[in-house]
């Protein structure tokens, strides 16, 4: 992995983040969205996430965004406030170099620093790389929801994985 910078995302990164994520919406089961996001939708999403205290990170190489990892609410009931759902996406050109590992580890660190205590990953199956990445970073497999996603005429199951972040006090979010 050569010279990859990981930093907090800014509004300037929205088009690049959108371009990477939208590749996993069209023609892929990785995202259960069915329509690509516009930059305006992604900007509104970004502002809500950041103002609610959820870390959103990007990875850059030579000044170009090559991936993103972000967190968001697990469920909207108040008692879930120190639990976050986590996501990571990478441009295919950067697969298999350890960038996913570094970026997801940085996201977990940011969540710990923000005093979240549980991270939950939801992986649409099959996705061996994502399952391997989650387990490498200490997530444990909780179980599989069978056939919950219908995309492009096929039913897809999702694996739920959770990581305990070893934090006692909940965050003020
Ligand atoms: C999942 C993803 C982020 C992994 O990023 P990456 O940088 O390629 O992964 P890394 O190089 O850091 O490898 C992480 C682990 O996964 C394993 N792995 C990577 N690709 C794999 C594959 N195709 N099959 C099985 N394991 C794989 C690696 O071997 C490594 O484990 P190890 O260190 O024990 O050998 C990347 O493939 C991606 O963006 N995929 C498309 C979007 C996606 O699926 N996001 C997850 C949504 S839940």
Short mmCIF file of N, CA and C and ligand atoms in Angstrom, two decimals:
data_model
loop_
_atom_site.label_atom_id
_atom_site.label_comp_id
_atom_site.label_asym_id
_atom_site.label_seq_id
_atom_site.Cartn_x
_atom_site.Cartn_y
_atom_site.Cartn_z
N UNK A 1 0.86 -1.19 0.00
CA UNK A 1 0.00 0.00 0.00
C UNK A 1 0.89 1.23 0.00
N UNK A 2 0.84 2.02 -1.05
CA UNK A 2 1.77 3.15 -1.15
C UNK A 2 1.07 4.47 -0.85
N UNK A 3 1.61 5.21 0.11
CA UNK A 3 1.23 6.60 0.35
C UNK A 3 -0.28 6.84 0.37
N UNK A 4 -0.98 6.13 1.22
CA UNK A 4 -2.42 6.37 1.35
C UNK A 4 -2.66 7.22 2.58
N UNK A 5 -3.35 8.33 2.39
CA UNK A 5 -3.70 9.22 3.50
C UNK A 5 -5.15 8.95 3.91
N UNK A 6 -5.37 8.84 5.21
CA UNK A 6 -6.73 8.67 5.70
C UNK A 6 -7.08 9.88 6.53
N UNK A 7 -8.19 10.52 6.20
CA UNK A 7 -8.57 11.76 6.90
C UNK A 7 -10.09 11.86 6.96
N UNK A 8 -10.55 12.81 7.79
CA UNK A 8 -11.98 13.06 7.84
C UNK A 8 -12.45 13.59 6.48
N UNK A 9 -13.63 13.17 6.07
CA UNK A 9 -14.18 13.65 4.80
C UNK A 9 -14.65 15.09 4.94
N UNK A 10 -14.65 15.80 3.83
CA UNK A 10 -15.22 17.16 3.80
C UNK A 10 -16.24 17.22 2.67
N UNK A 11 -16.95 18.34 2.60
CA UNK A 11 -17.97 18.46 1.55
C UNK A 11 -17.33 18.40 0.16
N UNK A 12 -16.05 18.79 0.05
CA UNK A 12 -15.37 18.72 -1.25
C UNK A 12 -15.24 17.27 -1.75
N UNK A 13 -15.31 16.32 -0.83
CA UNK A 13 -15.13 14.90 -1.21
C UNK A 13 -16.42 14.25 -1.70
N UNK A 14 -17.54 14.97 -1.59
CA UNK A 14 -18.84 14.35 -1.89
C UNK A 14 -18.90 13.73 -3.29
N UNK A 15 -18.51 14.43 -4.35
CA UNK A 15 -18.62 13.81 -5.69
C UNK A 15 -17.79 12.53 -5.81
N UNK A 16 -16.58 12.54 -5.24
CA UNK A 16 -15.73 11.35 -5.34
C UNK A 16 -16.30 10.20 -4.52
N UNK A 17 -16.79 10.49 -3.32
CA UNK A 17 -17.40 9.43 -2.49
C UNK A 17 -18.61 8.85 -3.21
N UNK A 18 -19.39 9.73 -3.80
CA UNK A 18 -20.59 9.29 -4.50
C UNK A 18 -20.23 8.42 -5.70
N UNK A 19 -19.21 8.84 -6.44
CA UNK A 19 -18.82 8.07 -7.63
C UNK A 19 -18.38 6.66 -7.25
N UNK A 20 -17.65 6.54 -6.14
CA UNK A 20 -17.20 5.21 -5.70
C UNK A 20 -18.39 4.38 -5.23
N UNK A 21 -19.23 4.97 -4.37
CA UNK A 21 -20.34 4.19 -3.81
C UNK A 21 -21.35 3.81 -4.89
N UNK A 22 -21.62 4.73 -5.81
CA UNK A 22 -22.63 4.44 -6.84
C UNK A 22 -22.24 3.25 -7.71
N UNK A 23 -20.95 2.96 -7.80
CA UNK A 23 -20.52 1.79 -8.58
C UNK A 23 -21.04 0.50 -7.96
N UNK A 24 -21.33 0.52 -6.66
CA UNK A 24 -21.82 -0.68 -6.00
C UNK A 24 -23.34 -0.72 -5.90
N UNK A 25 -23.98 0.28 -6.48
CA UNK A 25 -25.45 0.28 -6.53
C UNK A 25 -25.93 -0.33 -7.83
N UNK A 26 -25.33 0.11 -8.93
CA UNK A 26 -25.78 -0.35 -10.25
C UNK A 26 -25.03 -1.64 -10.61
N UNK A 27 -25.77 -2.72 -10.81
CA UNK A 27 -25.15 -3.97 -11.27
C UNK A 27 -24.41 -4.72 -10.18
N UNK A 28 -24.70 -4.44 -8.92
CA UNK A 28 -24.03 -5.14 -7.82
C UNK A 28 -25.01 -5.28 -6.66
N UNK A 29 -24.90 -6.38 -5.92
CA UNK A 29 -25.76 -6.55 -4.75
C UNK A 29 -25.11 -5.99 -3.48
N UNK A 30 -23.87 -5.47 -3.58
CA UNK A 30 -23.14 -5.01 -2.39
C UNK A 30 -23.94 -3.94 -1.64
N UNK A 31 -24.52 -3.00 -2.39
CA UNK A 31 -25.41 -2.01 -1.77
C UNK A 31 -26.86 -2.40 -2.07
N UNK A 32 -27.72 -2.29 -1.06
CA UNK A 32 -29.14 -2.58 -1.27
C UNK A 32 -29.91 -1.35 -1.76
N UNK A 33 -29.22 -0.22 -1.98
CA UNK A 33 -29.85 0.85 -2.74
C UNK A 33 -30.07 0.36 -4.16
N UNK A 34 -31.06 0.91 -4.82
CA UNK A 34 -31.30 0.50 -6.21
C UNK A 34 -31.11 1.64 -7.20
N UNK A 35 -31.05 2.87 -6.71
CA UNK A 35 -30.83 4.03 -7.58
C UNK A 35 -29.57 4.75 -7.12
N UNK A 36 -28.72 5.19 -8.06
CA UNK A 36 -27.54 5.97 -7.68
C UNK A 36 -27.94 7.24 -6.93
N UNK A 37 -27.10 7.65 -6.00
CA UNK A 37 -27.35 8.89 -5.25
C UNK A 37 -26.85 10.07 -6.07
N UNK A 38 -27.58 11.19 -5.97
CA UNK A 38 -27.08 12.44 -6.53
C UNK A 38 -26.11 13.06 -5.52
N UNK A 39 -25.29 14.01 -6.00
CA UNK A 39 -24.38 14.69 -5.08
C UNK A 39 -25.17 15.49 -4.03
N UNK A 40 -26.32 16.02 -4.41
CA UNK A 40 -27.13 16.78 -3.45
C UNK A 40 -27.64 15.87 -2.33
N UNK A 41 -28.07 14.67 -2.69
CA UNK A 41 -28.52 13.71 -1.66
C UNK A 41 -27.36 13.33 -0.75
N UNK A 42 -26.18 13.09 -1.34
CA UNK A 42 -25.02 12.68 -0.54
C UNK A 42 -24.57 13.81 0.39
N UNK A 43 -24.68 15.04 -0.10
CA UNK A 43 -24.29 16.19 0.74
C UNK A 43 -25.23 16.30 1.95
N UNK A 44 -26.51 16.17 1.71
CA UNK A 44 -27.47 16.24 2.81
C UNK A 44 -27.21 15.12 3.82
N UNK A 45 -26.97 13.92 3.31
CA UNK A 45 -26.64 12.76 4.15
C UNK A 45 -25.39 13.04 4.98
N UNK A 46 -24.37 13.58 4.33
CA UNK A 46 -23.08 13.86 4.98
C UNK A 46 -23.28 14.86 6.13
N UNK A 47 -24.01 15.91 5.87
CA UNK A 47 -24.21 16.93 6.89
C UNK A 47 -24.96 16.37 8.10
N UNK A 48 -25.93 15.51 7.84
CA UNK A 48 -26.68 14.90 8.96
C UNK A 48 -25.78 13.97 9.77
N UNK A 49 -24.97 13.18 9.08
CA UNK A 49 -24.07 12.25 9.78
C UNK A 49 -23.07 13.00 10.66
N UNK A 50 -22.44 14.00 10.07
CA UNK A 50 -21.38 14.71 10.79
C UNK A 50 -21.97 15.50 11.96
N UNK A 51 -23.10 16.14 11.72
CA UNK A 51 -23.67 16.95 12.81
C UNK A 51 -24.17 16.05 13.96
N UNK A 52 -24.46 14.79 13.67
CA UNK A 52 -24.88 13.86 14.73
C UNK A 52 -23.69 13.18 15.39
N UNK A 53 -22.46 13.48 14.94
CA UNK A 53 -21.27 12.96 15.60
C UNK A 53 -20.74 11.64 15.07
N UNK A 54 -21.19 11.23 13.89
CA UNK A 54 -20.72 9.96 13.31
C UNK A 54 -19.50 10.19 12.42
N UNK A 55 -18.38 9.52 12.69
CA UNK A 55 -17.20 9.68 11.85
C UNK A 55 -17.44 9.25 10.39
N UNK A 56 -16.95 10.07 9.47
CA UNK A 56 -16.97 9.77 8.03
C UNK A 56 -15.55 10.05 7.52
N UNK A 57 -14.87 9.01 7.02
CA UNK A 57 -13.47 9.13 6.61
C UNK A 57 -13.31 8.84 5.13
N UNK A 58 -12.26 9.40 4.54
CA UNK A 58 -11.88 9.03 3.17
C UNK A 58 -10.41 8.60 3.15
N UNK A 59 -10.07 7.79 2.16
CA UNK A 59 -8.68 7.43 1.90
C UNK A 59 -8.29 8.07 0.57
N UNK A 60 -7.10 8.70 0.54
CA UNK A 60 -6.66 9.39 -0.68
C UNK A 60 -5.27 8.89 -1.08
N UNK A 61 -5.07 8.83 -2.37
CA UNK A 61 -3.73 8.56 -2.90
C UNK A 61 -3.43 9.62 -3.95
N UNK A 62 -2.30 10.27 -3.82
CA UNK A 62 -1.91 11.34 -4.74
C UNK A 62 -3.03 12.37 -4.90
N UNK A 63 -3.70 12.67 -3.79
CA UNK A 63 -4.74 13.69 -3.81
C UNK A 63 -6.08 13.24 -4.34
N UNK A 64 -6.20 11.96 -4.72
CA UNK A 64 -7.46 11.44 -5.26
C UNK A 64 -8.11 10.51 -4.23
N UNK A 65 -9.42 10.70 -4.02
CA UNK A 65 -10.15 9.82 -3.10
C UNK A 65 -10.29 8.44 -3.73
N UNK A 66 -9.81 7.41 -3.02
CA UNK A 66 -9.90 6.04 -3.54
C UNK A 66 -10.84 5.17 -2.70
N UNK A 67 -11.37 5.73 -1.64
CA UNK A 67 -12.30 4.96 -0.84
C UNK A 67 -12.84 5.77 0.32
N UNK A 68 -13.83 5.21 0.98
CA UNK A 68 -14.44 5.89 2.12
C UNK A 68 -14.90 4.86 3.14
N UNK A 69 -14.93 5.27 4.39
CA UNK A 69 -15.56 4.45 5.43
C UNK A 69 -16.36 5.40 6.30
N UNK A 70 -17.53 4.94 6.69
CA UNK A 70 -18.37 5.85 7.47
C UNK A 70 -19.22 5.07 8.46
N UNK A 71 -19.81 5.84 9.35
CA UNK A 71 -20.67 5.26 10.37
C UNK A 71 -21.97 6.03 10.41
N UNK A 72 -22.95 5.40 11.01
CA UNK A 72 -24.25 6.04 11.10
C UNK A 72 -25.08 5.35 12.16
N UNK A 73 -26.29 5.83 12.37
CA UNK A 73 -27.12 5.24 13.42
C UNK A 73 -27.46 3.78 13.13
N UNK A 74 -27.45 2.97 14.16
CA UNK A 74 -27.88 1.57 14.00
C UNK A 74 -29.39 1.53 13.94
N UNK A 75 -30.05 2.08 14.97
CA UNK A 75 -31.50 2.28 14.93
C UNK A 75 -31.77 3.62 15.60
N UNK A 76 -32.95 4.17 15.39
CA UNK A 76 -33.15 5.55 15.84
C UNK A 76 -33.68 5.67 17.26
N UNK A 77 -33.87 4.57 17.97
CA UNK A 77 -34.32 4.68 19.37
C UNK A 77 -33.13 5.12 20.24
N UNK A 78 -33.41 5.95 21.23
CA UNK A 78 -32.34 6.64 21.97
C UNK A 78 -31.37 5.69 22.66
N UNK A 79 -31.84 4.55 23.12
CA UNK A 79 -30.94 3.64 23.85
C UNK A 79 -29.86 3.05 22.96
N UNK A 80 -30.02 3.17 21.65
CA UNK A 80 -29.00 2.68 20.71
C UNK A 80 -27.94 3.73 20.42
N UNK A 81 -27.91 4.84 21.18
CA UNK A 81 -27.10 5.99 20.76
C UNK A 81 -25.60 5.74 20.77
N UNK A 82 -25.12 4.74 21.49
CA UNK A 82 -23.67 4.50 21.45
C UNK A 82 -23.32 3.30 20.56
N UNK A 83 -24.26 2.89 19.74
CA UNK A 83 -24.00 1.84 18.75
C UNK A 83 -24.07 2.46 17.36
N UNK A 84 -23.11 2.10 16.50
CA UNK A 84 -23.08 2.67 15.15
C UNK A 84 -23.01 1.55 14.11
N UNK A 85 -23.66 1.76 12.98
CA UNK A 85 -23.47 0.87 11.84
C UNK A 85 -22.28 1.39 11.02
N UNK A 86 -21.44 0.48 10.56
CA UNK A 86 -20.22 0.89 9.85
C UNK A 86 -20.21 0.33 8.43
N UNK A 87 -19.59 1.10 7.54
CA UNK A 87 -19.54 0.74 6.11
C UNK A 87 -18.18 1.12 5.55
N UNK A 88 -17.71 0.36 4.58
CA UNK A 88 -16.44 0.69 3.91
C UNK A 88 -16.59 0.38 2.42
N UNK A 89 -16.13 1.28 1.58
CA UNK A 89 -16.12 1.04 0.13
C UNK A 89 -14.81 1.57 -0.45
N UNK A 90 -14.37 0.88 -1.47
CA UNK A 90 -13.08 1.18 -2.06
C UNK A 90 -13.22 1.08 -3.58
N UNK A 91 -12.50 1.94 -4.29
CA UNK A 91 -12.48 1.80 -5.75
C UNK A 91 -11.79 0.48 -6.11
N UNK A 92 -12.32 -0.27 -7.08
CA UNK A 92 -11.76 -1.59 -7.40
C UNK A 92 -10.26 -1.55 -7.72
N UNK A 93 -9.78 -0.45 -8.27
CA UNK A 93 -8.35 -0.35 -8.61
C UNK A 93 -7.46 -0.51 -7.37
N UNK A 94 -8.03 -0.28 -6.18
CA UNK A 94 -7.21 -0.30 -4.95
C UNK A 94 -7.46 -1.55 -4.10
N UNK A 95 -8.19 -2.53 -4.64
CA UNK A 95 -8.47 -3.75 -3.87
C UNK A 95 -7.18 -4.50 -3.54
N UNK A 96 -7.21 -5.20 -2.41
CA UNK A 96 -6.19 -6.18 -2.09
C UNK A 96 -4.84 -5.63 -1.69
N UNK A 97 -4.78 -4.35 -1.32
CA UNK A 97 -3.50 -3.74 -0.92
C UNK A 97 -3.48 -3.41 0.56
N UNK A 98 -4.54 -3.76 1.28
CA UNK A 98 -4.59 -3.43 2.70
C UNK A 98 -5.23 -2.09 3.00
N UNK A 99 -5.70 -1.38 1.97
CA UNK A 99 -6.30 -0.07 2.20
C UNK A 99 -7.60 -0.22 3.00
N UNK A 100 -8.38 -1.24 2.67
CA UNK A 100 -9.63 -1.47 3.40
C UNK A 100 -9.35 -1.70 4.88
N UNK A 101 -8.35 -2.49 5.18
CA UNK A 101 -8.00 -2.77 6.58
C UNK A 101 -7.62 -1.48 7.30
N UNK A 102 -6.75 -0.69 6.70
CA UNK A 102 -6.27 0.53 7.35
C UNK A 102 -7.41 1.51 7.57
N UNK A 103 -8.25 1.62 6.56
CA UNK A 103 -9.34 2.61 6.63
C UNK A 103 -10.40 2.21 7.64
N UNK A 104 -10.75 0.91 7.66
CA UNK A 104 -11.79 0.45 8.59
C UNK A 104 -11.25 0.52 10.02
N UNK A 105 -9.96 0.21 10.21
CA UNK A 105 -9.35 0.32 11.53
C UNK A 105 -9.39 1.78 12.00
N UNK A 106 -9.13 2.71 11.09
CA UNK A 106 -9.18 4.13 11.45
C UNK A 106 -10.60 4.55 11.84
N UNK A 107 -11.59 3.99 11.15
CA UNK A 107 -12.98 4.31 11.50
C UNK A 107 -13.30 3.80 12.91
N UNK A 108 -12.86 2.59 13.22
CA UNK A 108 -13.13 2.05 14.56
C UNK A 108 -12.44 2.89 15.64
N UNK A 109 -11.24 3.36 15.35
CA UNK A 109 -10.53 4.23 16.28
C UNK A 109 -11.30 5.53 16.50
N UNK A 110 -11.81 6.09 15.40
CA UNK A 110 -12.59 7.33 15.50
C UNK A 110 -13.87 7.10 16.31
N UNK A 111 -14.48 5.95 16.14
CA UNK A 111 -15.69 5.64 16.92
C UNK A 111 -15.34 5.50 18.40
N UNK A 112 -14.22 4.83 18.69
CA UNK A 112 -13.79 4.71 20.09
C UNK A 112 -13.55 6.10 20.69
N UNK A 113 -12.86 6.95 19.91
CA UNK A 113 -12.56 8.29 20.41
C UNK A 113 -13.84 9.08 20.66
N UNK A 114 -14.88 8.81 19.89
CA UNK A 114 -16.17 9.49 20.06
C UNK A 114 -17.05 8.76 21.07
N UNK A 115 -16.49 7.73 21.70
CA UNK A 115 -17.12 7.00 22.80
C UNK A 115 -18.35 6.19 22.38
N UNK A 116 -18.29 5.69 21.16
CA UNK A 116 -19.25 4.66 20.78
C UNK A 116 -18.78 3.33 21.36
N UNK A 117 -19.68 2.44 21.71
CA UNK A 117 -19.21 1.19 22.29
C UNK A 117 -19.48 -0.06 21.45
N UNK A 118 -20.32 0.02 20.44
CA UNK A 118 -20.54 -1.15 19.59
C UNK A 118 -20.58 -0.69 18.13
N UNK A 119 -19.90 -1.45 17.26
CA UNK A 119 -19.98 -1.21 15.81
C UNK A 119 -20.63 -2.43 15.17
N UNK A 120 -21.54 -2.17 14.25
CA UNK A 120 -22.25 -3.26 13.58
C UNK A 120 -22.05 -3.13 12.07
N UNK A 121 -21.64 -4.23 11.45
CA UNK A 121 -21.50 -4.27 10.00
C UNK A 121 -22.56 -5.21 9.42
N UNK A 122 -23.16 -4.79 8.32
CA UNK A 122 -24.16 -5.61 7.64
C UNK A 122 -23.60 -5.90 6.24
N UNK A 123 -23.35 -7.15 5.94
CA UNK A 123 -22.72 -7.52 4.67
C UNK A 123 -23.71 -8.30 3.82
N UNK A 124 -24.02 -7.76 2.63
CA UNK A 124 -24.87 -8.49 1.69
C UNK A 124 -24.05 -9.63 1.08
N UNK A 125 -24.59 -10.82 1.13
CA UNK A 125 -23.85 -12.02 0.70
C UNK A 125 -24.15 -12.40 -0.74
N UNK A 126 -23.18 -12.96 -1.47
CA UNK A 126 -21.83 -13.27 -1.01
C UNK A 126 -20.90 -12.06 -1.10
N UNK A 127 -19.95 -11.97 -0.16
CA UNK A 127 -18.92 -10.92 -0.19
C UNK A 127 -17.76 -11.37 0.70
N UNK A 128 -16.96 -12.31 0.17
CA UNK A 128 -15.89 -12.91 0.97
C UNK A 128 -14.91 -11.86 1.48
N UNK A 129 -14.60 -10.85 0.64
CA UNK A 129 -13.61 -9.85 1.05
C UNK A 129 -14.12 -9.05 2.24
N UNK A 130 -15.38 -8.65 2.20
CA UNK A 130 -15.92 -7.85 3.29
C UNK A 130 -16.03 -8.68 4.58
N UNK A 131 -16.48 -9.91 4.46
CA UNK A 131 -16.57 -10.77 5.66
C UNK A 131 -15.18 -10.95 6.26
N UNK A 132 -14.18 -11.19 5.41
CA UNK A 132 -12.80 -11.37 5.89
C UNK A 132 -12.30 -10.10 6.57
N UNK A 133 -12.61 -8.96 5.98
CA UNK A 133 -12.16 -7.68 6.54
C UNK A 133 -12.77 -7.45 7.93
N UNK A 134 -14.08 -7.66 8.03
CA UNK A 134 -14.73 -7.46 9.34
C UNK A 134 -14.13 -8.37 10.40
N UNK A 135 -13.96 -9.64 10.06
CA UNK A 135 -13.44 -10.60 11.06
C UNK A 135 -12.01 -10.26 11.43
N UNK A 136 -11.23 -9.81 10.45
CA UNK A 136 -9.83 -9.42 10.73
C UNK A 136 -9.78 -8.30 11.77
N UNK A 137 -10.78 -7.41 11.73
CA UNK A 137 -10.77 -6.26 12.63
C UNK A 137 -11.52 -6.53 13.93
N UNK A 138 -11.87 -7.78 14.17
CA UNK A 138 -12.42 -8.13 15.47
C UNK A 138 -13.92 -8.22 15.55
N UNK A 139 -14.59 -8.05 14.42
CA UNK A 139 -16.04 -8.25 14.42
C UNK A 139 -16.32 -9.75 14.54
N UNK A 140 -17.38 -10.09 15.24
CA UNK A 140 -17.79 -11.50 15.29
C UNK A 140 -19.10 -11.65 14.54
N UNK A 141 -19.24 -12.80 13.91
CA UNK A 141 -20.46 -13.08 13.14
C UNK A 141 -21.61 -13.32 14.11
N UNK A 142 -22.68 -12.55 13.97
CA UNK A 142 -23.84 -12.72 14.83
C UNK A 142 -24.83 -13.68 14.20
N UNK A 143 -25.02 -13.55 12.90
CA UNK A 143 -25.97 -14.43 12.22
C UNK A 143 -26.29 -13.91 10.84
N UNK A 144 -27.17 -14.64 10.17
CA UNK A 144 -27.53 -14.31 8.79
C UNK A 144 -29.04 -14.13 8.70
N UNK A 145 -29.43 -13.03 8.04
CA UNK A 145 -30.85 -12.82 7.72
C UNK A 145 -31.06 -13.34 6.30
N UNK A 146 -31.88 -14.35 6.17
CA UNK A 146 -32.01 -15.05 4.89
C UNK A 146 -32.92 -14.30 3.92
N UNK A 147 -32.38 -14.03 2.75
CA UNK A 147 -33.20 -13.53 1.63
C UNK A 147 -33.87 -12.20 1.87
N UNK A 148 -33.28 -11.33 2.70
CA UNK A 148 -33.96 -10.07 3.04
C UNK A 148 -33.87 -9.02 1.93
N UNK A 149 -32.91 -9.19 1.00
CA UNK A 149 -32.75 -8.19 -0.05
C UNK A 149 -33.15 -8.75 -1.40
N UNK A 150 -33.97 -8.00 -2.13
CA UNK A 150 -34.36 -8.40 -3.49
C UNK A 150 -33.77 -7.38 -4.44
N UNK A 151 -32.80 -7.83 -5.24
CA UNK A 151 -32.14 -6.89 -6.15
C UNK A 151 -31.86 -7.58 -7.48
N UNK A 152 -32.19 -6.90 -8.55
CA UNK A 152 -31.97 -7.43 -9.90
C UNK A 152 -32.53 -8.84 -10.04
N UNK A 153 -33.68 -9.06 -9.42
CA UNK A 153 -34.37 -10.34 -9.57
C UNK A 153 -33.85 -11.46 -8.69
N UNK A 154 -32.88 -11.18 -7.84
CA UNK A 154 -32.32 -12.22 -6.96
C UNK A 154 -32.51 -11.84 -5.50
N UNK A 155 -32.71 -12.84 -4.66
CA UNK A 155 -32.81 -12.59 -3.22
C UNK A 155 -31.44 -12.76 -2.60
N UNK A 156 -31.06 -11.78 -1.76
CA UNK A 156 -29.75 -11.83 -1.10
C UNK A 156 -29.91 -11.82 0.42
N UNK A 157 -29.08 -12.62 1.06
CA UNK A 157 -29.05 -12.65 2.52
C UNK A 157 -28.02 -11.64 3.02
N UNK A 158 -28.13 -11.26 4.30
CA UNK A 158 -27.13 -10.37 4.89
C UNK A 158 -26.57 -11.01 6.15
N UNK A 159 -25.26 -10.83 6.31
CA UNK A 159 -24.60 -11.28 7.54
C UNK A 159 -24.47 -10.09 8.48
N UNK A 160 -24.84 -10.27 9.73
CA UNK A 160 -24.66 -9.24 10.76
C UNK A 160 -23.40 -9.56 11.53
N UNK A 161 -22.53 -8.56 11.65
CA UNK A 161 -21.28 -8.73 12.43
C UNK A 161 -21.18 -7.59 13.44
N UNK A 162 -20.71 -7.89 14.64
CA UNK A 162 -20.60 -6.82 15.64
C UNK A 162 -19.24 -6.82 16.31
N UNK A 163 -18.78 -5.59 16.63
CA UNK A 163 -17.50 -5.42 17.32
C UNK A 163 -17.73 -4.60 18.58
N UNK A 164 -17.26 -5.12 19.70
CA UNK A 164 -17.34 -4.38 20.96
C UNK A 164 -16.14 -3.43 21.02
N UNK A 165 -16.38 -2.16 21.26
CA UNK A 165 -15.31 -1.17 21.20
C UNK A 165 -14.72 -0.84 22.56
N UNK A 166 -15.13 -1.58 23.59
CA UNK A 166 -14.52 -1.46 24.92
C UNK A 166 -14.62 -0.06 25.50
N UNK A 167 -15.77 0.53 25.37
CA UNK A 167 -15.98 1.85 25.94
C UNK A 167 -17.13 1.74 26.94
N UNK A 168 -16.97 2.37 28.09
CA UNK A 168 -17.98 2.22 29.13
C UNK A 168 -19.09 3.26 29.01
N UNK A 169 -18.72 4.53 28.88
CA UNK A 169 -19.73 5.59 28.88
C UNK A 169 -20.29 5.83 27.48
N UNK A 170 -21.60 6.00 27.33
CA UNK A 170 -22.16 6.29 26.01
C UNK A 170 -21.84 7.71 25.56
N UNK A 171 -21.81 7.98 24.25
CA UNK A 171 -21.52 9.32 23.76
C UNK A 171 -22.75 10.22 23.87
N UNK A 172 -22.52 11.50 23.84
CA UNK A 172 -23.62 12.48 23.84
C UNK A 172 -24.03 12.73 22.40
N UNK A 173 -24.80 11.84 21.80
CA UNK A 173 -25.24 12.07 20.41
C UNK A 173 -26.75 12.08 20.35
C1 LIG B 1 -14.34 -5.08 1.21
C2 LIG B 1 -13.20 -4.18 0.78
C3 LIG B 1 -13.35 -2.82 1.47
C4 LIG B 1 -11.87 -4.82 1.21
O1 LIG B 1 -10.84 -3.87 0.98
P1 LIG B 1 -9.35 -4.33 0.59
O2 LIG B 1 -8.46 -3.17 0.74
O3 LIG B 1 -9.38 -5.01 -0.74
O4 LIG B 1 -9.03 -5.42 1.73
P2 LIG B 1 -7.62 -5.68 2.39
O5 LIG B 1 -6.58 -5.74 1.33
O6 LIG B 1 -7.42 -4.72 3.52
O7 LIG B 1 -7.84 -7.15 2.95
C5 LIG B 1 -8.59 -7.39 4.15
C6 LIG B 1 -8.72 -8.88 4.39
O8 LIG B 1 -9.67 -9.39 3.48
C7 LIG B 1 -9.11 -10.46 2.73
N1 LIG B 1 -9.59 -10.37 1.36
C8 LIG B 1 -9.42 -9.33 0.51
N2 LIG B 1 -10.03 -9.64 -0.66
C9 LIG B 1 -10.56 -10.87 -0.51
C10 LIG B 1 -11.31 -11.71 -1.37
N3 LIG B 1 -11.64 -11.34 -2.62
N4 LIG B 1 -11.72 -12.90 -0.90
C11 LIG B 1 -11.44 -13.29 0.37
N5 LIG B 1 -10.72 -12.52 1.25
C12 LIG B 1 -10.29 -11.33 0.78
C13 LIG B 1 -7.62 -10.22 2.76
O9 LIG B 1 -6.95 -11.42 2.56
C14 LIG B 1 -7.41 -9.62 4.11
O10 LIG B 1 -7.27 -10.60 5.12
P3 LIG B 1 -5.81 -11.11 5.60
O11 LIG B 1 -5.01 -9.89 5.94
O12 LIG B 1 -6.13 -11.97 6.77
O13 LIG B 1 -5.23 -11.83 4.45
C15 LIG B 1 -13.16 -3.98 -0.75
O14 LIG B 1 -13.05 -5.26 -1.36
C16 LIG B 1 -14.37 -3.26 -1.31
O15 LIG B 1 -14.46 -2.04 -1.27
N6 LIG B 1 -15.33 -4.03 -1.86
C17 LIG B 1 -16.51 -3.44 -2.49
C18 LIG B 1 -17.41 -2.72 -1.49
C19 LIG B 1 -17.76 -3.62 -0.36
O16 LIG B 1 -18.02 -4.81 -0.51
N7 LIG B 1 -17.84 -2.99 0.83
C20 LIG B 1 -18.26 -3.66 2.04
C21 LIG B 1 -19.71 -3.45 2.19
S1 LIG B 1 -20.29 -4.37 3.63
#
